[in-house]
Coordinates of N, CA and C in Angstrom, one line a residue:
M1 N 12.7 36.2 -18.3 CA 12.8 34.8 -17.8 C 13.0 33.8 -18.7
A2 N 12.0 34.0 -20.3 CA 12.2 33.3 -21.2 C 13.4 33.6 -22.0
D3 N 14.5 34.4 -21.4 CA 16.0 34.6 -22.0 C 16.7 33.7 -21.2
I4 N 16.4 33.1 -20.0 CA 17.4 32.3 -19.0 C 16.6 31.2 -19.0
F5 N 15.4 30.5 -19.1 CA 15.3 29.1 -18.9 C 14.9 28.5 -20.4
E6 N 15.3 27.5 -20.7 CA 15.1 26.6 -22.0 C 13.8 26.1 -21.9
A7 N 13.0 25.9 -22.8 CA 11.8 25.7 -22.8 C 11.7 24.5 -22.7
T8 N 12.4 23.4 -23.8 CA 12.3 21.9 -23.8 C 13.8 21.7 -23.9
R9 N 14.1 20.6 -23.5 CA 15.3 19.7 -23.5 C 15.7 19.8 -24.6
P10 N 17.1 20.3 -25.0 CA 17.5 20.4 -26.2 C 18.1 18.8 -27.0
D11 N 17.9 18.6 -28.4 CA 18.5 17.5 -28.9 C 19.8 17.0 -28.3
D12 N 20.9 17.9 -28.0 CA 22.0 17.9 -27.8 C 22.5 17.9 -26.5
Y13 N 21.6 17.8 -25.5 CA 21.7 17.7 -24.3 C 22.9 17.0 -23.7
L14 N 22.9 15.5 -24.0 CA 24.0 14.6 -23.5 C 25.5 15.1 -24.3
M15 N 25.6 15.3 -25.3 CA 27.0 15.9 -26.0 C 27.3 17.5 -25.4
R16 N 26.0 18.5 -25.2 CA 26.9 19.5 -24.5 C 27.1 19.2 -23.1
L17 N 26.1 18.5 -22.2 CA 26.9 18.4 -20.8 C 28.6 17.7 -20.9
A18 N 28.8 16.7 -22.0 CA 29.8 16.5 -21.9 C 30.6 17.2 -22.2
A19 N 30.8 18.2 -22.8 CA 31.8 18.8 -23.4 C 31.8 20.3 -22.4
S20 N 31.0 20.2 -21.3 CA 31.1 21.3 -20.4 C 32.1 21.2 -19.2
D21 N 32.8 22.2 -18.8 CA 33.9 21.9 -17.5 C 33.3 20.7 -16.6
L22 N 32.3 20.6 -16.2 CA 31.3 19.5 -15.4 C 31.7 18.4 -16.1
G23 N 31.4 18.2 -17.0 CA 31.3 16.9 -17.6 C 32.7 16.6 -18.0
R24 N 33.6 17.6 -18.6 CA 35.0 16.8 -19.0 C 35.8 16.4 -17.7
G25 N 35.4 17.3 -16.7 CA 36.2 16.6 -15.2 C 35.7 15.4 -14.9
Y26 N 34.3 15.0 -14.5 CA 34.0 14.1 -14.0 C 34.2 12.7 -14.9
K27 N 34.0 13.0 -16.4 CA 34.2 12.1 -17.1 C 35.7 11.6 -17.6
A28 N 36.5 12.4 -17.2 CA 38.3 12.1 -17.6 C 38.5 11.4 -15.9
M29 N 38.0 11.7 -14.9 CA 38.2 10.8 -13.7 C 37.7 9.3 -14.0
V30 N 36.2 9.1 -14.4 CA 35.6 7.8 -14.6 C 36.5 6.9 -15.7
T31 N 37.0 7.7 -16.7 CA 37.9 7.0 -17.6 C 39.3 6.7 -16.7
A32 N 39.8 7.6 -15.8 CA 40.8 6.9 -15.3 C 40.5 5.6 -14.0
E33 N 39.4 5.7 -13.9 CA 39.2 4.8 -12.7 C 38.9 3.5 -13.7
L34 N 38.8 3.2 -14.9 CA 38.3 2.4 -15.5 C 39.9 1.8 -15.7
A35 N 40.7 2.3 -15.7 CA 42.2 1.7 -15.9 C 42.3 1.0 -17.4
L36 N 41.9 1.4 -18.2 CA 41.7 0.6 -19.8 C 43.6 0.6 -19.9
A37 N 43.2 -0.5 -20.9 CA 44.9 -1.0 -21.5 C 44.6 -1.5 -22.7
D38 N 45.8 -1.4 -23.4 CA 45.9 -1.8 -24.7 C 45.0 -3.2 -24.7
G39 N 44.5 -3.6 -25.8 CA 43.8 -5.0 -26.0 C 42.4 -5.2 -25.1
H40 N 42.0 -4.1 -24.2 CA 40.7 -4.4 -23.4 C 39.7 -4.5 -24.2
T41 N 38.5 -5.4 -23.9 CA 37.4 -4.8 -24.1 C 36.2 -4.4 -23.1
V42 N 36.1 -3.0 -23.9 CA 34.8 -2.5 -22.6 C 33.6 -2.4 -23.3
V43 N 32.8 -2.4 -22.4 CA 31.1 -2.1 -22.7 C 30.5 -0.9 -22.1
D44 N 30.4 -0.1 -22.7 CA 29.5 1.1 -22.4 C 28.0 0.7 -22.7
V45 N 27.5 0.8 -21.4 CA 26.0 0.5 -21.2 C 25.1 1.6 -21.3
G46 N 24.3 1.8 -22.4 CA 23.4 3.2 -22.3 C 24.4 4.2 -22.9
C47 N 25.2 3.9 -24.1 CA 26.1 4.6 -24.5 C 25.6 6.1 -24.9
G48 N 24.3 6.3 -25.3 CA 23.8 7.5 -25.8 C 24.2 8.0 -27.3
P49 N 24.6 9.1 -27.6 CA 25.4 9.4 -28.8 C 26.8 9.3 -28.8
G50 N 27.4 8.5 -27.9 CA 28.4 8.3 -27.8 C 29.8 9.1 -27.5
A51 N 29.8 9.9 -26.3 CA 30.4 10.8 -25.9 C 31.5 10.5 -25.2
D52 N 31.5 9.3 -24.7 CA 32.5 8.5 -24.0 C 33.2 7.4 -24.7
L53 N 32.7 7.3 -25.9 CA 33.6 6.5 -27.3 C 34.9 6.4 -27.6
P54 N 34.9 7.8 -28.1 CA 36.6 8.0 -28.4 C 37.5 7.9 -27.5
A55 N 37.2 8.4 -26.3 CA 38.2 8.3 -25.3 C 38.3 6.7 -24.7
F56 N 37.6 6.0 -24.7 CA 37.5 4.4 -24.7 C 38.4 4.0 -25.9
S57 N 38.3 4.4 -26.7 CA 38.4 3.9 -28.4 C 40.0 3.9 -28.3
A58 N 40.9 5.3 -27.9 CA 41.9 5.6 -27.8 C 42.7 5.0 -26.7
A59 N 42.5 4.4 -25.7 CA 42.8 3.9 -24.4 C 43.1 2.4 -24.5
V60 N 42.1 1.8 -25.3 CA 42.2 0.2 -25.5 C 43.2 0.0 -26.8
G61 N 43.4 0.8 -27.6 CA 44.0 0.6 -29.1 C 43.8 -0.4 -30.1
A62 N 44.3 -0.4 -31.2 CA 43.8 -1.1 -32.4 C 43.4 -2.5 -31.9
D63 N 44.3 -3.2 -30.9 CA 44.0 -4.7 -30.6 C 42.6 -4.5 -29.7
G64 N 42.5 -3.5 -29.0 CA 41.1 -3.5 -28.0 C 39.6 -3.4 -28.9
L65 N 38.7 -3.4 -28.1 CA 37.3 -3.5 -28.7 C 36.6 -2.5 -27.7
V66 N 35.8 -1.6 -28.3 CA 34.8 -0.8 -27.6 C 33.5 -1.5 -28.1
V67 N 32.6 -1.5 -27.1 CA 31.2 -1.9 -27.4 C 30.1 -0.9 -26.7
G68 N 29.4 -0.2 -27.9 CA 28.5 0.9 -27.1 C 27.1 0.3 -27.7
I69 N 26.5 0.4 -26.3 CA 25.0 -0.1 -26.5 C 24.0 0.9 -25.8
D70 N 22.6 1.0 -26.7 CA 21.6 1.7 -26.4 C 20.5 1.6 -27.0
R71 N 19.1 1.7 -26.4 CA 18.3 1.2 -26.9 C 17.3 1.8 -27.7
D72 N 17.9 3.5 -27.6 CA 17.4 4.7 -28.4 C 18.2 4.5 -30.0
L73 N 17.4 4.2 -31.1 CA 17.9 4.1 -32.2 C 18.5 5.4 -32.8
E74 N 17.8 6.5 -32.6 CA 18.5 7.6 -32.8 C 19.7 7.9 -32.3
A75 N 20.2 7.4 -30.8 CA 21.3 8.0 -30.4 C 22.3 6.7 -30.7
V76 N 22.0 5.4 -31.3 CA 23.0 4.9 -31.7 C 23.3 5.1 -33.1
E77 N 22.7 5.9 -33.8 CA 23.0 6.2 -35.3 C 24.1 7.5 -35.1
A78 N 23.6 8.3 -34.2 CA 24.8 9.6 -33.6 C 25.9 8.8 -33.1
A79 N 25.8 8.2 -32.6 CA 27.2 7.2 -32.0 C 27.9 6.5 -33.0
R80 N 27.5 5.8 -34.0 CA 27.7 5.3 -35.1 C 28.4 6.6 -35.9
E81 N 27.9 7.5 -35.7 CA 28.5 8.6 -36.7 C 29.7 9.3 -36.3
L82 N 29.7 9.4 -34.9 CA 30.8 10.1 -34.2 C 32.2 9.2 -34.3
V83 N 32.2 7.9 -34.2 CA 33.1 7.0 -34.2 C 33.4 6.2 -35.5
A84 N 32.9 7.1 -36.5 CA 32.5 6.2 -37.7 C 34.3 5.6 -38.2
E85 N 35.2 6.6 -37.9 CA 36.6 6.1 -38.3 C 37.6 5.1 -37.5
A86 N 37.0 5.3 -36.4 CA 37.4 4.3 -35.3 C 36.9 2.6 -35.5
R87 N 38.1 1.7 -36.0 CA 38.0 0.8 -36.4 C 37.7 -0.3 -34.8
N88 N 37.8 0.2 -34.0 CA 38.0 -0.5 -32.9 C 36.5 -0.6 -31.8
V89 N 35.9 0.1 -32.4 CA 34.7 0.6 -31.8 C 33.3 -0.2 -32.7
T90 N 32.5 -0.7 -32.1 CA 31.0 -1.4 -32.6 C 30.0 -0.8 -31.5
V91 N 28.8 -0.2 -32.4 CA 27.7 0.4 -31.6 C 26.3 -0.2 -32.3
R92 N 25.6 -1.1 -31.1 CA 24.5 -1.6 -31.3 C 23.1 -1.2 -30.4
T93 N 22.4 -1.5 -31.2 CA 21.0 -1.1 -30.1 C 20.9 -2.4 -29.0
G94 N 20.6 -2.3 -27.9 CA 20.3 -3.5 -27.1 C 19.6 -3.0 -25.8
D95 N 19.4 -3.7 -24.9 CA 18.5 -3.4 -23.7 C 19.7 -3.5 -22.6
A96 N 19.7 -2.8 -21.7 CA 20.6 -3.0 -20.5 C 20.0 -3.9 -19.7
H97 N 19.0 -4.3 -19.9 CA 18.5 -5.4 -18.8 C 18.8 -6.7 -19.3
E98 N 19.5 -7.0 -20.5 CA 19.5 -8.4 -21.5 C 20.6 -8.1 -22.5
L99 N 21.8 -7.7 -21.9 CA 22.7 -7.6 -23.1 C 23.4 -8.7 -23.7
D100 N 23.1 -8.7 -25.0 CA 23.5 -9.5 -26.0 C 25.2 -9.4 -25.9
L101 N 25.9 -10.4 -25.0 CA 27.5 -10.3 -24.8 C 27.4 -11.8 -24.2
D102 N 28.2 -12.3 -24.4 CA 28.7 -13.6 -23.8 C 29.1 -13.0 -22.5
T103 N 28.8 -14.6 -21.3 CA 29.1 -14.2 -20.0 C 30.9 -14.6 -20.1
G104 N 31.7 -13.5 -19.3 CA 32.8 -13.0 -19.2 C 33.8 -12.6 -20.7
S105 N 32.9 -11.8 -21.1 CA 33.4 -11.4 -22.3 C 34.2 -10.2 -22.3
A106 N 34.1 -9.3 -21.0 CA 34.4 -7.7 -21.2 C 35.3 -7.6 -19.9
D107 N 36.5 -6.8 -20.2 CA 37.4 -6.3 -19.4 C 36.6 -5.4 -18.6
R108 N 36.0 -4.5 -19.1 CA 35.6 -3.3 -18.6 C 34.2 -3.0 -18.8
A109 N 33.5 -2.2 -17.9 CA 31.7 -2.1 -18.5 C 31.8 -0.6 -17.6
H110 N 31.0 0.3 -18.4 CA 30.6 1.5 -17.7 C 29.3 2.2 -18.1
T111 N 28.7 2.6 -16.8 CA 27.3 3.1 -17.3 C 27.4 4.7 -16.7
D112 N 26.9 5.7 -17.4 CA 26.8 7.3 -16.8 C 25.5 7.5 -16.7
R113 N 25.1 7.8 -15.8 CA 23.5 8.5 -15.7 C 22.6 7.9 -16.4
V114 N 22.8 6.5 -16.3 CA 22.0 5.5 -17.6 C 20.8 4.7 -16.4
L115 N 21.1 4.1 -15.1 CA 20.5 3.3 -14.1 C 19.5 4.3 -13.7
Q116 N 19.7 5.6 -13.7 CA 18.5 6.3 -13.0 C 17.4 6.5 -13.9
H117 N 17.4 5.9 -15.2 CA 16.1 6.1 -16.0 C 15.6 4.4 -16.3
V118 N 16.4 3.3 -16.1 CA 16.2 1.8 -16.3 C 14.7 1.5 -15.6
A119 N 14.1 0.7 -16.0 CA 13.2 0.0 -15.7 C 13.4 -0.7 -14.2
D120 N 14.6 -1.6 -14.3 CA 15.3 -2.5 -12.9 C 16.8 -2.3 -12.8
P121 N 17.0 -1.4 -12.4 CA 18.4 -1.0 -12.1 C 19.5 -2.4 -11.5
D122 N 18.5 -3.5 -10.6 CA 19.1 -4.3 -10.1 C 19.6 -5.2 -11.1
R123 N 18.6 -5.3 -12.4 CA 18.7 -6.6 -13.3 C 20.0 -5.9 -14.2
A124 N 20.0 -4.4 -14.5 CA 20.8 -4.1 -15.0 C 22.4 -4.1 -14.7
V125 N 22.4 -4.0 -13.5 CA 23.9 -4.5 -12.8 C 24.0 -5.8 -12.9
D126 N 23.5 -6.7 -12.8 CA 23.5 -7.9 -12.8 C 23.8 -8.7 -14.0
E127 N 23.4 -7.8 -15.0 CA 23.9 -8.0 -16.4 C 25.3 -7.5 -16.9
I128 N 25.5 -6.6 -16.4 CA 26.9 -6.1 -16.1 C 28.1 -6.8 -15.5
A129 N 27.7 -7.1 -14.1 CA 28.5 -8.3 -13.5 C 28.5 -9.8 -14.4
R130 N 27.7 -9.9 -14.9 CA 27.6 -11.4 -15.6 C 28.6 -11.0 -17.1
V131 N 28.6 -10.2 -17.7 CA 29.5 -10.1 -18.9 C 31.1 -9.7 -18.5
L132 N 31.1 -9.5 -17.5 CA 32.6 -9.3 -16.8 C 33.6 -10.3 -16.5
R133 N 34.6 -10.3 -17.0 CA 35.4 -11.3 -16.8 C 36.0 -11.7 -15.2
P134 N 36.6 -12.6 -14.8 CA 36.9 -12.6 -13.7 C 38.1 -11.5 -13.3
G135 N 38.2 -10.6 -12.4 CA 39.1 -9.7 -12.3 C 38.9 -8.6 -13.0
G136 N 37.6 -8.4 -13.6 CA 37.6 -7.3 -14.5 C 36.9 -6.3 -13.8
R137 N 36.8 -4.9 -14.2 CA 36.5 -3.7 -13.3 C 35.2 -2.9 -14.5
A138 N 34.0 -2.7 -13.2 CA 33.0 -1.9 -14.1 C 33.1 -0.3 -13.0
V139 N 32.9 0.6 -13.7 CA 32.8 1.9 -13.1 C 31.2 2.5 -13.5
L140 N 30.4 2.7 -12.4 CA 29.2 2.8 -12.5 C 29.1 4.7 -12.0
A141 N 28.3 5.5 -13.0 CA 28.3 6.8 -12.4 C 26.7 7.3 -12.4
E142 N 26.4 7.8 -11.0 CA 24.7 8.0 -11.4 C 24.9 9.3 -10.1
P143 N 23.7 10.3 -10.5 CA 23.2 11.4 -9.8 C 22.2 10.5 -8.9
D144 N 22.4 11.3 -7.5 CA 21.4 11.3 -6.6 C 20.6 12.4 -6.4
W145 N 19.0 12.5 -6.8 CA 18.4 13.5 -6.8 C 18.3 14.1 -5.3
G146 N 18.3 13.2 -4.5 CA 18.0 13.6 -3.3 C 18.7 14.6 -2.7
T147 N 20.1 14.6 -3.1 CA 21.0 15.6 -2.9 C 20.9 17.2 -3.6
L148 N 19.7 17.1 -4.3 CA 19.4 18.3 -4.9 C 19.5 19.5 -3.8
A149 N 20.1 20.6 -4.0 CA 20.1 21.6 -3.1 C 19.7 22.9 -4.1
I150 N 18.9 23.8 -3.5 CA 18.7 24.9 -4.3 C 17.9 26.1 -3.0
D151 N 18.8 27.2 -3.6 CA 18.4 28.2 -2.6 C 17.4 28.9 -3.0
G152 N 15.8 28.7 -2.5 CA 14.6 29.5 -3.0 C 14.4 30.4 -2.0
P153 N 13.0 31.1 -2.4 CA 12.8 32.3 -1.2 C 12.1 31.8 -0.3
D154 N 11.7 30.5 0.0 CA 10.9 29.9 1.3 C 11.2 28.3 0.8
R155 N 11.3 27.6 2.2 CA 11.6 26.2 2.4 C 10.5 25.3 1.5
A156 N 9.0 25.6 1.6 CA 7.9 25.0 1.2 C 8.0 25.1 -0.4
T157 N 8.3 25.9 -0.6 CA 8.3 25.7 -2.1 C 9.4 25.0 -2.9
T158 N 10.7 25.3 -2.4 CA 11.8 24.3 -2.4 C 11.6 22.9 -2.1
H159 N 11.0 22.5 -1.1 CA 10.8 21.1 -0.9 C 9.8 20.7 -2.0
A160 N 9.0 21.4 -2.2 CA 7.8 20.8 -3.1 C 8.5 20.4 -4.7
Y161 N 9.5 21.6 -4.9 CA 10.2 21.6 -6.4 C 10.9 20.2 -6.0
Q162 N 12.0 19.8 -4.8 CA 12.9 18.7 -4.9 C 11.8 17.4 -4.7
A163 N 10.7 17.6 -4.1 CA 10.0 16.1 -3.9 C 9.5 16.0 -5.3
Y164 N 8.9 17.1 -6.6 CA 8.5 16.8 -7.8 C 9.5 15.9 -8.4
V165 N 10.8 16.5 -8.4 CA 11.9 15.7 -9.2 C 12.0 14.3 -8.5
V166 N 12.3 14.1 -7.3 CA 12.5 12.9 -6.6 C 11.3 11.8 -7.1
E167 N 10.1 12.3 -7.1 CA 9.0 11.7 -7.2 C 8.1 11.2 -8.6
E168 N 8.4 12.3 -9.1 CA 7.5 12.3 -10.7 C 8.7 12.3 -11.6
V169 N 9.8 13.0 -11.6 CA 10.7 13.5 -13.0 C 11.4 12.1 -13.4
V170 N 12.4 11.6 -12.0 CA 13.4 11.0 -12.5 C 12.7 9.2 -11.6
R171 N 12.9 8.4 -12.5 CA 12.6 7.2 -12.6 C 12.7 6.5 -11.2
N172 N 14.3 6.3 -11.0 CA 15.1 6.3 -10.0 C 16.0 7.0 -9.4
A173 N 15.2 7.8 -8.6 CA 15.8 9.3 -8.4 C 17.1 9.0 -7.2
W174 N 17.2 8.1 -6.4 CA 18.3 7.8 -5.4 C 19.0 7.0 -5.7
T175 N 19.3 6.5 -7.2 CA 20.5 5.7 -7.6 C 21.4 5.7 -7.2
G176 N 22.1 7.1 -7.1 CA 23.4 7.3 -6.7 C 23.8 6.8 -5.4
R177 N 22.9 6.9 -4.3 CA 23.2 6.2 -2.9 C 23.1 4.8 -3.1
R178 N 22.6 4.2 -4.2 CA 22.0 2.6 -3.9 C 23.3 1.9 -4.9
L179 N 24.1 2.8 -5.4 CA 25.0 1.8 -6.1 C 26.0 1.0 -5.7
P180 N 26.4 1.2 -4.3 CA 27.6 0.1 -3.8 C 26.3 -0.6 -3.5
A181 N 25.2 -1.0 -2.7 CA 24.5 -2.0 -2.6 C 24.3 -3.1 -3.8
L182 N 23.8 -2.0 -5.1 CA 23.3 -2.8 -6.3 C 24.6 -3.4 -6.8
A183 N 25.8 -2.8 -6.7 CA 27.1 -3.6 -7.0 C 27.7 -4.8 -6.0
Q184 N 27.3 -4.9 -4.9 CA 27.5 -5.7 -4.1 C 26.4 -6.9 -4.1
R185 N 25.0 -6.5 -4.1 CA 24.2 -7.7 -4.5 C 24.8 -8.2 -5.8
S186 N 25.2 -8.2 -6.6 CA 25.6 -8.6 -8.0 C 26.9 -9.2 -8.0
G187 N 27.4 -9.4 -6.9 CA 28.5 -9.9 -6.8 C 29.8 -9.4 -7.1
L188 N 29.8 -7.7 -7.1 CA 30.9 -7.1 -7.5 C 31.5 -6.8 -6.3
S189 N 32.6 -6.4 -6.3 CA 33.3 -6.0 -5.0 C 33.7 -4.4 -5.1
V190 N 33.2 -3.3 -4.3 CA 33.4 -2.1 -4.0 C 34.6 -1.9 -3.8
R191 N 35.3 -1.1 -5.1 CA 36.8 -0.7 -4.1 C 36.5 0.8 -4.0
R192 N 35.9 1.6 -4.4 CA 36.2 3.2 -4.3 C 34.7 3.8 -4.8
I193 N 34.6 4.7 -3.8 CA 33.3 5.5 -4.1 C 33.6 7.0 -4.1
V194 N 33.8 7.7 -5.1 CA 33.9 8.9 -5.3 C 32.9 9.7 -5.2
P195 N 32.3 10.8 -4.5 CA 31.4 11.7 -4.7 C 31.8 13.1 -5.7
V196 N 30.9 13.5 -6.6 CA 31.3 14.4 -7.3 C 30.1 15.4 -7.1
T197 N 30.2 16.5 -6.6 CA 29.3 17.4 -6.5 C 29.3 18.8 -7.3
A198 N 28.5 18.6 -8.0 CA 28.2 20.0 -8.9 C 27.7 21.1 -8.3
V199 N 28.4 22.4 -8.5 CA 27.9 23.6 -7.6 C 27.4 24.5 -8.7
F200 N 26.7 25.3 -8.6 CA 26.2 26.2 -9.6 C 26.0 27.8 -8.7
Q201 N 26.3 28.4 -9.6 CA 26.1 30.0 -8.8 C 25.3 30.9 -10.1
D202 N 25.7 30.4 -11.4 CA 24.8 30.8 -12.7 C 23.6 30.2 -12.8
V203 N 22.4 30.9 -12.9 CA 21.1 30.1 -13.2 C 20.9 29.9 -14.8
G204 N 21.6 30.3 -15.6 CA 21.5 29.5 -16.9 C 22.3 28.6 -17.2
E205 N 23.5 28.4 -16.2 CA 24.3 27.3 -16.4 C 23.5 26.1 -15.7
A206 N 23.2 26.4 -14.5 CA 22.2 25.3 -13.8 C 21.5 25.1 -14.6
D207 N 20.2 25.9 -15.5 CA 19.0 25.5 -16.2 C 19.9 24.6 -17.1
A208 N 21.1 25.0 -17.9 CA 21.3 23.9 -18.7 C 21.8 22.7 -18.3
V209 N 21.9 22.3 -17.0 CA 22.4 21.2 -16.7 C 21.0 20.5 -16.0
L210 N 20.5 21.1 -15.2 CA 19.3 20.9 -14.5 C 17.7 20.7 -14.7
G211 N 17.6 21.9 -16.0 CA 16.1 22.1 -16.7 C 15.2 22.5 -15.6
L212 N 16.0 23.5 -14.5 CA 15.2 24.1 -13.7 C 13.8 24.7 -14.3
G213 N 13.7 25.4 -15.2 CA 12.8 26.2 -15.5 C 11.6 25.1 -16.1
R214 N 11.9 24.5 -17.1 CA 10.8 23.5 -17.7 C 10.1 22.3 -16.5
V215 N 11.4 22.1 -15.5 CA 10.9 21.4 -15.0 C 9.9 22.0 -13.7
A216 N 10.1 23.4 -13.3 CA 9.2 24.1 -12.6 C 8.1 24.1 -12.9
R217 N 7.8 24.5 -14.4 CA 6.7 24.7 -15.2 C 5.9 23.7 -15.0
R218 N 6.4 22.2 -15.4 CA 5.6 21.0 -15.2 C 4.9 20.6 -14.0
A219 N 6.1 20.9 -12.6 CA 5.3 20.8 -11.2 C 4.2 22.0 -11.2
R220 N 4.3 23.0 -11.6 CA 3.2 23.9 -11.5 C 2.1 23.2 -12.1
D221 N 1.9 23.1 -13.4 CA 0.9 22.5 -14.0 C 0.5 21.4 -13.7
A222 N 1.2 20.3 -12.8 CA 1.0 19.0 -12.4 C 0.0 19.5 -10.9
G223 N 0.3 20.5 -10.4 CA -0.1 20.8 -9.4 C 0.5 20.8 -7.9
H224 N 1.8 20.9 -8.0 CA 2.8 20.5 -7.1 C 3.4 21.6 -6.7
L225 N 3.1 22.8 -7.3 CA 3.6 24.2 -6.9 C 2.5 25.2 -7.2
D226 N 2.2 25.7 -6.1 CA 1.1 27.0 -6.4 C 1.4 27.8 -7.2
P227 N 0.7 28.4 -8.2 CA 0.8 29.2 -9.2 C 1.8 30.4 -8.7
D228 N 1.1 31.0 -7.5 CA 1.7 32.2 -6.8 C 3.1 31.8 -6.4
A229 N 3.4 31.0 -5.8 CA 4.5 30.6 -5.3 C 5.8 29.9 -6.6
Y230 N 5.3 29.3 -7.1 CA 6.1 29.4 -8.5 C 6.6 30.6 -9.2
E231 N 5.6 31.5 -9.0 CA 6.2 33.1 -9.5 C 7.0 33.5 -9.0
R232 N 6.8 33.4 -7.4 CA 8.0 34.1 -6.3 C 9.2 33.3 -6.4
W233 N 9.1 31.8 -6.7 CA 10.5 30.7 -6.8 C 11.2 31.3 -7.9
V234 N 10.6 31.5 -9.1 CA 11.2 31.9 -10.4 C 11.8 33.2 -10.1
A235 N 11.1 34.2 -9.8 CA 11.5 35.6 -9.7 C 12.5 35.5 -9.0
H236 N 12.9 34.8 -7.9 CA 14.0 34.7 -6.7 C 15.1 34.0 -7.5
L237 N 15.1 33.0 -8.2 CA 15.9 32.1 -8.8 C 16.9 33.2 -10.1
T238 N 15.9 34.2 -10.5 CA 16.4 34.6 -11.8 C 16.6 36.4 -11.4
T239 N 16.6 36.9 -10.0 CA 17.1 37.9 -9.8 C 18.0 38.2 -8.4
A240 N 17.9 37.0 -7.3 CA 18.8 37.1 -6.1 C 19.9 35.8 -6.7
P241 N 20.9 36.6 -5.5 CA 22.1 35.7 -5.7 C 21.6 34.2 -6.0
F242 N 22.3 33.4 -6.6 CA 21.6 32.0 -7.1 C 22.9 30.9 -6.5
F243 N 22.2 29.7 -5.8 CA 23.0 28.8 -5.6 C 22.0 27.5 -5.9
A244 N 22.9 26.5 -6.5 CA 22.5 25.0 -6.7 C 23.3 24.0 -6.5
S245 N 23.3 22.8 -6.3 CA 24.0 21.9 -6.2 C 23.2 20.3 -6.3
V246 N 23.7 19.3 -6.8 CA 23.8 18.2 -6.9 C 24.8 17.2 -6.8
T247 N 24.5 15.9 -6.1 CA 25.9 15.3 -6.0 C 26.0 13.8 -7.2
L248 N 26.7 13.6 -7.6 CA 26.7 12.2 -8.6 C 28.0 11.3 -7.8
F249 N 27.5 10.1 -7.9 CA 28.3 9.1 -7.3 C 29.1 8.3 -8.4
V250 N 30.2 8.0 -8.2 CA 31.3 7.3 -9.1 C 31.3 6.0 -8.5
V251 N 31.1 4.8 -8.6 CA 31.3 3.4 -7.8 C 32.3 2.7 -8.9

């Protein structure tokens, strides 16, 4: 089990996910949905270590501008290092709830797995709508952890694990299904909704993305999983044919 499950979330988790087949696939689709063009100003809210900034930089050209914003100083420094050679990219610290940008100053806006963590998703989407110019476009990508499906040895333990993820681990676990309403309430028109379902048949690959092992240990230690049931559940995941899936929605 120690060889399969990661003990802690690695520091390079976001970049590793972006470089995976899953990450490359949906991020390419998101970039296409943004419909970036020469001269555009695009804002990446919650840019993290900058995984999406190089593609945005190339798409908007020398006359465009890419603004990456994140509240985490270490992530901002990593993003700045990643795009140090790109003259059309600026990365700054900032709060998604109060963007330091003029109203109507951006042609495009983007978030990827950010709104699930913020204190107030409604306010964050309001800010995205505010900074977009008339006719601008936002593309928002968020998982819905209520769609998490795992084939375990019994329903009760799997349900308890799923409930722990939704109720305790992820602040806004149902953000994926809420995205269309969030956008419409903020005055945006929803033109397209694309579900992206990640399917895993390898437990190690699933653990690298979903953190199965470390989350299960937390659930056991917090009393959400019975210790004996936890042992049976983990044994099943690591020895039986494996299946798990979760759906991310791109709006």
